[in-house]
Coordinates of N, CA, C and O and ligand atoms in Angstrom, one line a residue:
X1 N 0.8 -1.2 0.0 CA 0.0 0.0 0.0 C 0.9 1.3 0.0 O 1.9 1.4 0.7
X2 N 0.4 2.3 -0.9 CA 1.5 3.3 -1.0 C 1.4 4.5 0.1 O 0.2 4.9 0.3
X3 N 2.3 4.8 0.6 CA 1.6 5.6 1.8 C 1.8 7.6 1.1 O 2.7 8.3 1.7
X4 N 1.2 7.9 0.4 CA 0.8 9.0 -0.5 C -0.2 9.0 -0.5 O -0.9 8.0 -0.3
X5 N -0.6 10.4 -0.9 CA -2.3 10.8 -1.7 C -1.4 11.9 -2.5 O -0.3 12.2 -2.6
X6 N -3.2 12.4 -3.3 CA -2.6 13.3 -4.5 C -3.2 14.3 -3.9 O -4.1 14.3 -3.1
X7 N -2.1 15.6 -4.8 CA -1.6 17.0 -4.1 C -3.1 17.5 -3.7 O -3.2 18.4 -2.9
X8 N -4.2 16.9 -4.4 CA -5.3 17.7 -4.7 C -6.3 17.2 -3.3 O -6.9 18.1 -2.7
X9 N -6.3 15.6 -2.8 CA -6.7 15.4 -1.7 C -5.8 15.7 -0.6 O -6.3 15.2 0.4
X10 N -4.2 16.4 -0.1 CA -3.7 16.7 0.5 C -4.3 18.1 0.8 O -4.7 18.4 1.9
X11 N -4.4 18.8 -0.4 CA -4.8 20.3 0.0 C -5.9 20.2 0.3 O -6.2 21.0 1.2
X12 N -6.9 19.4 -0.1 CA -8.5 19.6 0.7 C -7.9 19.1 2.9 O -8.2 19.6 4.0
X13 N -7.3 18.3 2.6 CA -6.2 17.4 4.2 C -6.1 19.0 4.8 O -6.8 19.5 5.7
X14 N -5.1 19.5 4.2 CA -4.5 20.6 4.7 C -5.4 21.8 5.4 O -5.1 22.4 6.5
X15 N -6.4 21.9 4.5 CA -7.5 23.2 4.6 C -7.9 22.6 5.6 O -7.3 23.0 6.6
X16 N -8.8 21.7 5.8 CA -9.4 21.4 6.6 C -9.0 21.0 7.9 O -9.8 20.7 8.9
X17 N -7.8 20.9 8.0 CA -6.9 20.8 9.0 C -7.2 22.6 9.9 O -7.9 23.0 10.9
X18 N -6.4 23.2 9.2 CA -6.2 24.3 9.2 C -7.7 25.0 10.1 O -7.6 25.7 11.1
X19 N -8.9 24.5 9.5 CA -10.3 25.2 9.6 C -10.6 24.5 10.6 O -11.7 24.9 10.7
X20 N -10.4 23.9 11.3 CA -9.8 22.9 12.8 C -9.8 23.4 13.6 O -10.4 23.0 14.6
X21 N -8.8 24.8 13.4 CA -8.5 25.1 14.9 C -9.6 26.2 15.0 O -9.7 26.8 16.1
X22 N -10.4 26.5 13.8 CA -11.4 27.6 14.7 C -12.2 27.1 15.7 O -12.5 27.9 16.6
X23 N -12.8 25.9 15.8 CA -13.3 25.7 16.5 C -12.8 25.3 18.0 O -13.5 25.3 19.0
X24 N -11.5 25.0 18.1 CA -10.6 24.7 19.2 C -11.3 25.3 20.9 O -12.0 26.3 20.8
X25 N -11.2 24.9 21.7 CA -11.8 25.4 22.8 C -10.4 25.0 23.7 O -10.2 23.9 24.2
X26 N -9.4 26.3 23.8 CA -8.4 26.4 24.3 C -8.2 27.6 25.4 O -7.1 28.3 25.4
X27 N -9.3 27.8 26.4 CA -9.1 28.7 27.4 C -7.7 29.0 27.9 O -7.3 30.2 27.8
X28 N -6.9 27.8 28.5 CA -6.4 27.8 29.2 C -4.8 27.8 28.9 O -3.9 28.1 29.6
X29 N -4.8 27.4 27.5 CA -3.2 27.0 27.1 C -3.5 28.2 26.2 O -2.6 29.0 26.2
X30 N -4.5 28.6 25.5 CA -4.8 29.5 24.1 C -3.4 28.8 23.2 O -2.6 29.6 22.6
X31 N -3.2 27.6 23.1 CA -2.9 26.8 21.8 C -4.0 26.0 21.4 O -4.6 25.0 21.9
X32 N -3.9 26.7 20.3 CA -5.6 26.6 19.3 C -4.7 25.0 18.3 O -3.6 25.4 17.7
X33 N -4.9 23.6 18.0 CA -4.6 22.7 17.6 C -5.9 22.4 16.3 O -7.1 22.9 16.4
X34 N -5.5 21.4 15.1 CA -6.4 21.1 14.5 C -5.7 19.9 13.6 O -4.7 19.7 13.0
X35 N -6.6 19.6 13.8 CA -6.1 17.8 13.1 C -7.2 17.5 11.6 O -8.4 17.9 11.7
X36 N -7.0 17.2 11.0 CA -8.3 16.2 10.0 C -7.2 15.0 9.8 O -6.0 14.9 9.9
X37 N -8.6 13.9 9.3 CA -8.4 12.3 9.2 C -9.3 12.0 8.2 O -10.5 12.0 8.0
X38 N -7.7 11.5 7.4 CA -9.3 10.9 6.0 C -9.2 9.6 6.2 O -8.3 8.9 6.8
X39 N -10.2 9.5 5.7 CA -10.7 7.8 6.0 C -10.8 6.8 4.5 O -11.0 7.3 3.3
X40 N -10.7 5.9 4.8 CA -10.6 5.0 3.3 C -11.6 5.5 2.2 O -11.4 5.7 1.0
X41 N -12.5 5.5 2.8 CA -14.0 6.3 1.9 C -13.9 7.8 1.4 O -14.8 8.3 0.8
X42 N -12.5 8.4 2.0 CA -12.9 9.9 1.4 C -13.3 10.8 2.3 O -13.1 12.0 2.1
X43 N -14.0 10.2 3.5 CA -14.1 11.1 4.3 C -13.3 11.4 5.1 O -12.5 10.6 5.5
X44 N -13.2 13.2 5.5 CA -12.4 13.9 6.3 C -12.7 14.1 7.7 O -13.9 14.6 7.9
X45 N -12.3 13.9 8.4 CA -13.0 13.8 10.1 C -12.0 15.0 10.4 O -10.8 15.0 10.0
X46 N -12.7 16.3 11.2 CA -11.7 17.7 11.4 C -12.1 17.1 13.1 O -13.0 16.4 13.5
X47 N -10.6 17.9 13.6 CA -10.5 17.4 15.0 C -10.0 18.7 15.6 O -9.1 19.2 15.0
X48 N -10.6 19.3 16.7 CA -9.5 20.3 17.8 C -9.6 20.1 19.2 O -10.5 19.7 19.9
X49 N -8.9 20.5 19.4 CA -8.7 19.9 20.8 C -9.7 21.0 21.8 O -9.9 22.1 21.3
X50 N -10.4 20.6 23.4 CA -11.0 20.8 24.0 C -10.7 20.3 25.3 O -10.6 19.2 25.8
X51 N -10.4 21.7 25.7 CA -9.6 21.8 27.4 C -11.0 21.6 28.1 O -12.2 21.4 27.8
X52 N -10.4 21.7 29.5 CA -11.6 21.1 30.7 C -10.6 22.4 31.6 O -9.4 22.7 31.4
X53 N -11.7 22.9 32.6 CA -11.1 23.5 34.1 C -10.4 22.5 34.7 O -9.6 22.9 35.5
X54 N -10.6 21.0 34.3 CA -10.1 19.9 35.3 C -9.0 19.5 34.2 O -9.3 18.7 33.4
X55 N -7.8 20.1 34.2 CA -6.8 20.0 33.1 C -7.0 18.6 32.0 O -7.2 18.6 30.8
X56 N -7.0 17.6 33.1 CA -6.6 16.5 32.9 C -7.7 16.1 32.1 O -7.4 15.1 31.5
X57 N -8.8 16.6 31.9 CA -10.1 16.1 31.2 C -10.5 16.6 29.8 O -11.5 16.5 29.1
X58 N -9.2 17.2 29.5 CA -9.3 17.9 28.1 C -9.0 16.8 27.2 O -8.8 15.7 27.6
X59 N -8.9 17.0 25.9 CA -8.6 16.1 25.0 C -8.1 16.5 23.2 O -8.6 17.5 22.7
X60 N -7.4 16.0 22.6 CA -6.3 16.7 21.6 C -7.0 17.0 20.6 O -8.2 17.0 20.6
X61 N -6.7 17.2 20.0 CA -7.6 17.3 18.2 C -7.2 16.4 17.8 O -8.3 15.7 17.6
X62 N -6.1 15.6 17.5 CA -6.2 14.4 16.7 C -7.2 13.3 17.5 O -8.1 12.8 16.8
X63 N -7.0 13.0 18.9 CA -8.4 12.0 19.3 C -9.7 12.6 19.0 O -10.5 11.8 18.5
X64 N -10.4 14.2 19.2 CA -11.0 14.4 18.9 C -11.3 13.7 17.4 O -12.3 13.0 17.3
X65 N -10.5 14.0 16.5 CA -11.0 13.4 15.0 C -11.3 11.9 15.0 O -12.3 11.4 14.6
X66 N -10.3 11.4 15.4 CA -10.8 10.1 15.3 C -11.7 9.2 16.1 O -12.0 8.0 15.9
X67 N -12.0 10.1 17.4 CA -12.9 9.3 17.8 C -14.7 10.0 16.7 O -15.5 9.2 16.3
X68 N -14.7 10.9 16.5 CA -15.5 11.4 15.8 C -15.9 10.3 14.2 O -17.0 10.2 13.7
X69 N -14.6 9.6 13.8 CA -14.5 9.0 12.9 C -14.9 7.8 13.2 O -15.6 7.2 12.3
X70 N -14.7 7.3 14.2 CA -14.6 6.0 14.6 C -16.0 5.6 15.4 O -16.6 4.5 15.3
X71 N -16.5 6.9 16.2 CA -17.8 6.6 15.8 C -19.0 6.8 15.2 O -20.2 6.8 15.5
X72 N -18.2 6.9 14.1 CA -19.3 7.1 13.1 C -19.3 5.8 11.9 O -20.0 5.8 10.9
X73 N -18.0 4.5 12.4 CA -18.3 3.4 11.8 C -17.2 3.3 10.7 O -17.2 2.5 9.8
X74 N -16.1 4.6 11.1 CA -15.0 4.4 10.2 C -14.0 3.9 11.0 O -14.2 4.0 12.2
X75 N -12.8 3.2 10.5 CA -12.0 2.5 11.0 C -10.4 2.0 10.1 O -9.4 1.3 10.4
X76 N -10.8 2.5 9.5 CA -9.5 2.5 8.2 C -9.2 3.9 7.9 O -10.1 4.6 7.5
X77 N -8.0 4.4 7.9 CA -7.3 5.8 7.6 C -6.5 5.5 6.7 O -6.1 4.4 6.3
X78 N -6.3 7.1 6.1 CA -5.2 7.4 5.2 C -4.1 8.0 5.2 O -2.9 7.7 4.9
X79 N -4.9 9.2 5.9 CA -3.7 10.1 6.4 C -4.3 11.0 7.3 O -5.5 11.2 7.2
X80 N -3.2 11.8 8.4 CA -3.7 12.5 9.1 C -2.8 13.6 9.0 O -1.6 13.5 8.7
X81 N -3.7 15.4 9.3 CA -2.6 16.4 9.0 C -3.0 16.8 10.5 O -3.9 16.5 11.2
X82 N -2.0 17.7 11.0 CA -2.1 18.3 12.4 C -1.2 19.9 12.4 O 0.1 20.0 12.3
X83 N -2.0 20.9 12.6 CA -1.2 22.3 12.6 C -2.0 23.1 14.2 O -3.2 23.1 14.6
X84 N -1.1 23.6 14.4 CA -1.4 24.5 15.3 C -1.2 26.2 14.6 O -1.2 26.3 13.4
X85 N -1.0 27.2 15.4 CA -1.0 28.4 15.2 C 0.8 28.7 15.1 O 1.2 29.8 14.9
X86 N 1.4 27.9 15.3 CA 3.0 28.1 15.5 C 3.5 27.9 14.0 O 3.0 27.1 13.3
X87 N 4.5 28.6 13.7 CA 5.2 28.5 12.5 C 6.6 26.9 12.3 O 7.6 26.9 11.6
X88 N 6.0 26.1 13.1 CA 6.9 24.9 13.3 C 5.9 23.5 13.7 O 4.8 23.4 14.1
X89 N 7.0 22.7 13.4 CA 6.0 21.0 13.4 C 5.9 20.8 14.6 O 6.9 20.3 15.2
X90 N 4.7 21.1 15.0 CA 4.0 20.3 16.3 C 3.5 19.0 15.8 O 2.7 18.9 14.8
X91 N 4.1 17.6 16.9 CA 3.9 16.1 16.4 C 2.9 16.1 17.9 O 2.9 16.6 19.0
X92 N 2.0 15.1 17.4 CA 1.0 14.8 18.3 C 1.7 13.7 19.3 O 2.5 12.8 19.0
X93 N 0.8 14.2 20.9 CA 1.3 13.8 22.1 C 1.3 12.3 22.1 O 0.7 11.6 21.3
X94 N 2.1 11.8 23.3 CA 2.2 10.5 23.6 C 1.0 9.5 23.6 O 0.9 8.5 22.9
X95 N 0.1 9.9 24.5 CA -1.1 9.3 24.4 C -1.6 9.1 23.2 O -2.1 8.1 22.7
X96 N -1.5 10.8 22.4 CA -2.3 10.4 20.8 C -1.8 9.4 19.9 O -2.3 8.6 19.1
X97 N -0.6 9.6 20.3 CA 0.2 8.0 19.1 C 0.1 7.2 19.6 O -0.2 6.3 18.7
X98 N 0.2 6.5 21.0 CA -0.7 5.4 21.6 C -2.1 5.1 20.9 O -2.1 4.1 20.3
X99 N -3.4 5.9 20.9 CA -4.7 5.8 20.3 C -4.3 6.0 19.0 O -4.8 4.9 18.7
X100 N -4.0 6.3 18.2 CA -3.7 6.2 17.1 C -3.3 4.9 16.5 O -3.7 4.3 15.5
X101 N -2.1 4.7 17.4 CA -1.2 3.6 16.7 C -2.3 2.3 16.8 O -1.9 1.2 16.3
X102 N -3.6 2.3 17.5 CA -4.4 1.1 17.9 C -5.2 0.7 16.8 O -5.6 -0.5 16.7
X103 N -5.5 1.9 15.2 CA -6.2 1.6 14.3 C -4.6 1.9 13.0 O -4.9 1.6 11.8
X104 N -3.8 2.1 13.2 CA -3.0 2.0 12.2 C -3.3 2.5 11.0 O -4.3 3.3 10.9
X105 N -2.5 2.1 9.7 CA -1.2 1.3 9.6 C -0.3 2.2 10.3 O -0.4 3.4 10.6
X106 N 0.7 1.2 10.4 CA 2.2 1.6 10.5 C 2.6 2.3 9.6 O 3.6 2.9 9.9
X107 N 2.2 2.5 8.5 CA 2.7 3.4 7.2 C 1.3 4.5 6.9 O 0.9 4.7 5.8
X108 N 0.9 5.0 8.1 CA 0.0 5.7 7.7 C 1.1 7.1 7.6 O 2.0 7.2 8.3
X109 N 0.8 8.0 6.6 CA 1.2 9.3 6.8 C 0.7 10.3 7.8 O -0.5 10.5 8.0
X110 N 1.4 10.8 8.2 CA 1.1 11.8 9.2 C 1.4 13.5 8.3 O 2.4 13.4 7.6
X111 N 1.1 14.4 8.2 CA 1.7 15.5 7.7 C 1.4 16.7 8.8 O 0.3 17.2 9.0
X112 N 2.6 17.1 9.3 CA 3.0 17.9 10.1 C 2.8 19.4 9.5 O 3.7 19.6 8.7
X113 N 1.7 20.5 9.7 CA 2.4 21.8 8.7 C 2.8 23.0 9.8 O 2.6 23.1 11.0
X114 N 3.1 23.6 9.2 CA 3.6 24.8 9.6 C 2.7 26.1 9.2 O 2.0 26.0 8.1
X115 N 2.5 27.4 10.0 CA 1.4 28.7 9.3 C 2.0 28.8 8.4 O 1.3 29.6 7.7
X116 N 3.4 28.4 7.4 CA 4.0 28.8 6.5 C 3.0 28.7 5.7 O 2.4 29.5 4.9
X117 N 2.9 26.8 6.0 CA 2.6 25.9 4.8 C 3.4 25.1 4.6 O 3.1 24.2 3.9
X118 N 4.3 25.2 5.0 CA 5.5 24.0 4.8 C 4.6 22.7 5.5 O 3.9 22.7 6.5
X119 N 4.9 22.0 4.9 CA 5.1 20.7 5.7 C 5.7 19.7 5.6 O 6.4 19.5 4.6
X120 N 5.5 18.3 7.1 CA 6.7 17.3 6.9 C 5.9 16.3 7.1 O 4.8 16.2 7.8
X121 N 6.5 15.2 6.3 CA 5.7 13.8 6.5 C 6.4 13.0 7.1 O 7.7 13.0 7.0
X122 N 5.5 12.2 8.0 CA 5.8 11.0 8.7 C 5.3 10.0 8.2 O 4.8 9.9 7.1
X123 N 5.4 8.9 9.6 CA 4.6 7.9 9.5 C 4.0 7.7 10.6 O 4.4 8.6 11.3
X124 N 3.3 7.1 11.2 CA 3.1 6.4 12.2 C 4.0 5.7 12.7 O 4.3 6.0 13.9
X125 N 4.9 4.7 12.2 CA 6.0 4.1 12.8 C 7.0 5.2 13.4 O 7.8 5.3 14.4
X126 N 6.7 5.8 12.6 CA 8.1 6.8 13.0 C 7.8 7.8 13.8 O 8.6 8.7 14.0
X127 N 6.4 7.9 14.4 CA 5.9 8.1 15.5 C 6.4 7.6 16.8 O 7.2 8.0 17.7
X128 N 5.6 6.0 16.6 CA 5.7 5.9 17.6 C 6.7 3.8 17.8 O 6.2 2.7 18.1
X129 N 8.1 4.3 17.4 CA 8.2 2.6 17.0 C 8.2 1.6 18.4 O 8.3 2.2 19.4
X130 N 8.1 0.5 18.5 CA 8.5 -0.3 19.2 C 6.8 -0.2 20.0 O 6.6 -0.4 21.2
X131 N 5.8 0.1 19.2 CA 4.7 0.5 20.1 C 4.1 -1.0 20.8 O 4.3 -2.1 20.2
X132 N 3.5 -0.9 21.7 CA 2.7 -2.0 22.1 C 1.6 -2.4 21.4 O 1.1 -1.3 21.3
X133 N 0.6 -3.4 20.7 CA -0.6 -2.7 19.9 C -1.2 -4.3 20.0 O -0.7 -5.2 20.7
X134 N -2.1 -4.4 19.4 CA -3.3 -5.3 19.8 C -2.6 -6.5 19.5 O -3.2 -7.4 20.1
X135 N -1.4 -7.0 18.8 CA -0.3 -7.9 18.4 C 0.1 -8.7 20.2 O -0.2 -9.8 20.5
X136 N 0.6 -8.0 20.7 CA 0.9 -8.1 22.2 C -0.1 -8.5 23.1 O 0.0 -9.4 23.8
X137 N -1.3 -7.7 23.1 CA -2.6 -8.0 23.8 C -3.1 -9.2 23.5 O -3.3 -9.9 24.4
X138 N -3.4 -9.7 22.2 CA -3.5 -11.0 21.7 C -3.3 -12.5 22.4 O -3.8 -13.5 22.7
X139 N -2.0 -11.8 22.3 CA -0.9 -12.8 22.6 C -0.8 -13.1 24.3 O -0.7 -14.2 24.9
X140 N -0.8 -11.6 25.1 CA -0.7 -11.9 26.3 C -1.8 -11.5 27.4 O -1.6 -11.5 28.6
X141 N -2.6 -11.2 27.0 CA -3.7 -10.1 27.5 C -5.0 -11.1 27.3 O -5.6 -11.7 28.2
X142 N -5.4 -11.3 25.9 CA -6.6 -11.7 25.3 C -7.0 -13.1 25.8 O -8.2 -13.5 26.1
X143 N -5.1 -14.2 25.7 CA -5.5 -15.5 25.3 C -6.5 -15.9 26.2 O -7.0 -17.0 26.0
Ligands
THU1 N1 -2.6 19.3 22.0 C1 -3.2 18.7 21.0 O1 -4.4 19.0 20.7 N2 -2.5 17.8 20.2 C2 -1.2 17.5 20.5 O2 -0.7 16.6 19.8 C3 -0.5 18.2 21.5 C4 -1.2 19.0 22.4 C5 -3.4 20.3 22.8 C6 -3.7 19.8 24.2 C7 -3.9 21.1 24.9 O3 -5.2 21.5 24.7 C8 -3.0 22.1 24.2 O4 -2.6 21.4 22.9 C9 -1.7 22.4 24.9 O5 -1.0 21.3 25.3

């Protein structure tokens, strides 16, 4: 599976990435985050993150997107883009590549942008390698 899309569904990725963070509910950090997640079908799931008074109860834009995605009965991805308001690649947190890495692939693209517009591609592996993932649970958790 090739882990690309074309420039034309990247820039719709991008925009909608981007149009993410208005909705963001960042009282507290005022870092405004925005994620979108296309899904095997085409569809784009936009994600931002949403703080809590109780720090701890907030939650990122990329889970925001995919749980958004996930329940609505998608479960195969393509790619995910993630920009904040900073002119540099913010990579999504520990926990998010944990929940992430649980629906895969490993060669999913990640695309990092910048307010430039620049951006950098990953992968998932190269997120998060040596991850734990339902392979392990299987085996030692499930039997
Ligand atoms: N945040 C995300 O939404 N995604 C990340 O990958 C990193 C951090 C949010 C959480 C919090 O609302 C704000 O950014 C500051 O940490």
């Amino acid at each position: 599976m090739s882990n690309t899309i074309s420039k034309e569904v990247q820039d719709k990725l991008f925009a909608k990435a981007i149009a993410a963070k208005d909705t963001s509910y960042s009282p507290y950090s005022k870092f405004r985050v925005g994620a979108a997640l296309l899904t095997e079908d085409g569809t784009i799931y936009q994600g931002c993150n949403i703080e809590n008074a109780s720090f701890g109860a907030g939650i990122c834009a990329e889970r925001t997107a995919y749980v958004k995605a996930i329940s609505e009965g998608h479960n195969k991805f393509v790619a995910l883009a993630v920009t904040t308001d900073q002119d540099d690649f913010v990579s999504p947190c520990g926990i998010c590549r944990q929940f992430i890495s649980e629906f895969g692939p490993a060669t999913l693209p990640v695309y990092l942008l910048k307010t430039s517009g620049e951006s950098q591609l990953l992968t998932l592996a190269d997120l998060l390698p040596y991850s734990f993932g339902l392979e392990q649970g299987q085996k030692y958790i499930l039997k």
